[in-house]
Every structure is written in structure tokens, then in C-alpha cells.
Amino acid sequence: MYVLGIESTCDETACSIVHAGKEILANVVSSQIDLHEQYGGVVPELACRRHIDVILPVLKECLAQARLQLTQLDLIAVANGPGLIGALLIGLNTAKSLSLALGKPLIGVNHVEAHLYAALMSHSEEVQFPCLGIVLSGGHTTLLKIEALGRYALLSETVDDAIGEAFDKVAKILDLPYPGGPQIEALALQGDAHRFPLKPGKVKGSPLHFSFSGLKTGVLYAVKGQNGAQTNSFNQQDKADLAASFQRVALNDILEKTVIAAHQHNCSTLVFGGGVTHNNALRRLFGEKAPHLNCLWPGPGLSLDNGAMIAGLGYHKFLEKGGDPLDLDALTRIAF
Ligand code: KG4
Ligand code: ZN
């Protein structure tokens, strides 16, 4: 089965064609970083307009790379949530139009679940369930017990900022461009990660939950002082030390809670998903501190938002329950 996957939940317009849930024939992503950079974050109205402009060129490029015609597609998969409503509708209506015009089935896919599938489709080994899912993205910081593909139990999530959001906000405080994650990671390489005594967020009564807003405020206080009046200017080395200290504390917090959850729920395999899993310091940390756990990371091009994870998961959903009706809704939030 050749499955087209369409992704437009936030600020990437992406199409991919995947054969039988795993073999990627084309994976085209049009990023909107250039558009949103000057505002320091995603501007939804601008994101929607750009999705409209580029979705058909991205689709054409995807078909050309896969050397397939539209008529050779067997299924149209689309991320129908969670995400920005206007952005979602553009991908969804494109998918519905293709489904109707080509007479091919349509399937809606949960974007967050697809982030976890990205790691599963990147490995040839059969995964032993149950395993632990760790979603680290711009919108989510979530630990899930994966009983089987499509069967999840929510273990914990963030009570305020998501981890990617925290990277982006800290980058803004340090005057680094959007998106902040890769900038912080690069700057941290030159910094002393123990210079600033920042504290990880704890959630009273819920030891596995995450909280990053206090850590972000700790960075702000280090720069501006507690009343915002500190004027001593931060030089490049100070910024690098602060970036490294923030990253150390944030990533260690994720490591510690993940290891506890894996232990509590008898999971020896960890399945990672989301844009923050692109971070090499995170991957190294788990390799060094949790060598007893089998870590499955998304393969190249599958950490950040992409259409391949949508097509791959769409294939399994379709085999399990058939297609969705043409009145499939876009959902800004989906509970696990
Ligand atoms: O999964 P994703 O592409 O979109 C959402 O579904 O949110 O994740 C985007 C997030 C952004 O917050 C970005 O700063 C972060 O992933 N990110 C990183 C890195 N690359 C992207 N965070 C830390 N280190 C990175 N190398
Ligand atoms: Zn995402």
C-alpha cells in the first residue's frame, strides 16, 4: 500500500509517501522558520497563509521524488490534530479533496501518536510491548505506557510549558533566534553547565509530572535579577554558560523521571518522539546514564514534524479500523 501522509498542524507543511507503513519513498518538508523568526514564535494567521501557498507544490515535489502518480496512491492519511485550527484545516481539506477526487480512502491521524510511531518505523526490530513512550516537542512533554500500537496509558505530562517551548522561551531571553532548541544546544557546547545553580521543576504530589516555567524564570532572573532591574550585561560566555546550565537541568529532569517511570511500569524499551529528540545532548545523556534501557529514537528527518510519521501510522490505523468519513473533524486538542 502506498500511503500519502499530510502534515500541517503548526509551522511545517509536509507530505510523504510511505510503502507498507515503513519504507519511505519521499519525505518533503517546507519549514516556515524564515516567516516566524522575526516574531520570535509562530504567528497562526501567517502559518495558515503559508500552508495554503505551499501545500500543493510540496505534494507535487513529493510525488516527483517518489516517482508516483496521484492515481497510484492507495490511502490518504492526514494529521487532524492536535494543532492550530486554521493550519489543521488546510491539510485536512487537501486530504479530503484528494480522497474525494481520487476515490481513495481517508484516515485521520493523531500528530502526537505519530511522533512516537516515527521511532518505531525507524527500526527494523520487533518492539516488545509494553514500552514507555516519551513525547518531547514544542507542544508536549508526555510519558505514556504503550501497551500496543494504538493502546496508551497516560502517565504524566507537563503542568505548564512544554520542553520545546521552554527551550524556545529561554532562547528568547538569551536573544537567540527562533526556534530556540537548536540554538541553545549549539551554544551550550561552549558553556559551563554547572555555573548556574538552576533547579528542575517539581509538581507536588505528582513526582512524574513536569514543570518548566520555574526553570525558565530561573534563567530570566539570572539575566535580569529578581526585580528585572539587573543591568550588568551578559557576555557571550555568560550566555553559553546559562544555556548549558539550563539544558543540563532540563534534560536531567527528563532522564530521571523517565527512568523512574520505566522502572515502575516494567518497560525496558523507551520510544522517543518530537522535535526535542533531535537534541544530541539528550541522546548522549540517555546512552550514558541509562545503558540498561533500549532507546528507540526517530531516524533522520523524522524527529521534527514530517509527513512520513503520519503516513506510517495512517497505514496501521487503516488496517485496524478502515477509513474515516469525509466529515472528519480537525481537533485542536486530543486527550490520550
Ligand atoms: O515536534 P516539533 O517539530 O513540533 C511540535 O509538534 O511541537 O517540535 C518543535 C520543537 C521546538 O520547540 C524546537 O525548539 C524544538 O522542538 N527543537 C529542539 C531541537 N530541535 C528542535 N529542542 C532542543 N534541541 C534541539 N536540537
Ligand atoms: Zn510535532
PDB file of C-alpha atoms in Angstrom, residues 22 120 122-128 269 294-296:
ATOM      1  CA  LYS A  22       7.808   1.756   6.935  1.00  0.00           C
ATOM      2  CA  LEU A 120       9.025   2.650  15.634  1.00  0.00           C
ATOM      3  CA  SER A 122      12.913   3.852  12.105  1.00  0.00           C
ATOM      4  CA  HIS A 123      13.883   0.423  13.464  1.00  0.00           C
ATOM      5  CA  SER A 124      13.620  -2.977  11.866  1.00  0.00           C
ATOM      6  CA  GLU A 125      13.479  -4.849  15.186  1.00  0.00           C
ATOM      7  CA  GLU A 126      10.106  -6.003  16.553  1.00  0.00           C
ATOM      8  CA  VAL A 127       9.264  -3.859  19.576  1.00  0.00           C
ATOM      9  CA  GLN A 128       8.491  -5.641  22.841  1.00  0.00           C
ATOM     10  CA  THR A 269      12.306  -0.148  25.839  1.00  0.00           C
ATOM     11  CA  ASN A 294      16.774   0.091  24.927  1.00  0.00           C
ATOM     12  CA  CYS A 295      16.292   3.596  23.485  1.00  0.00           C
ATOM     13  CA  LEU A 296      14.487   3.898  20.144  1.00  0.00           C
TER      14      LEU A 296
END
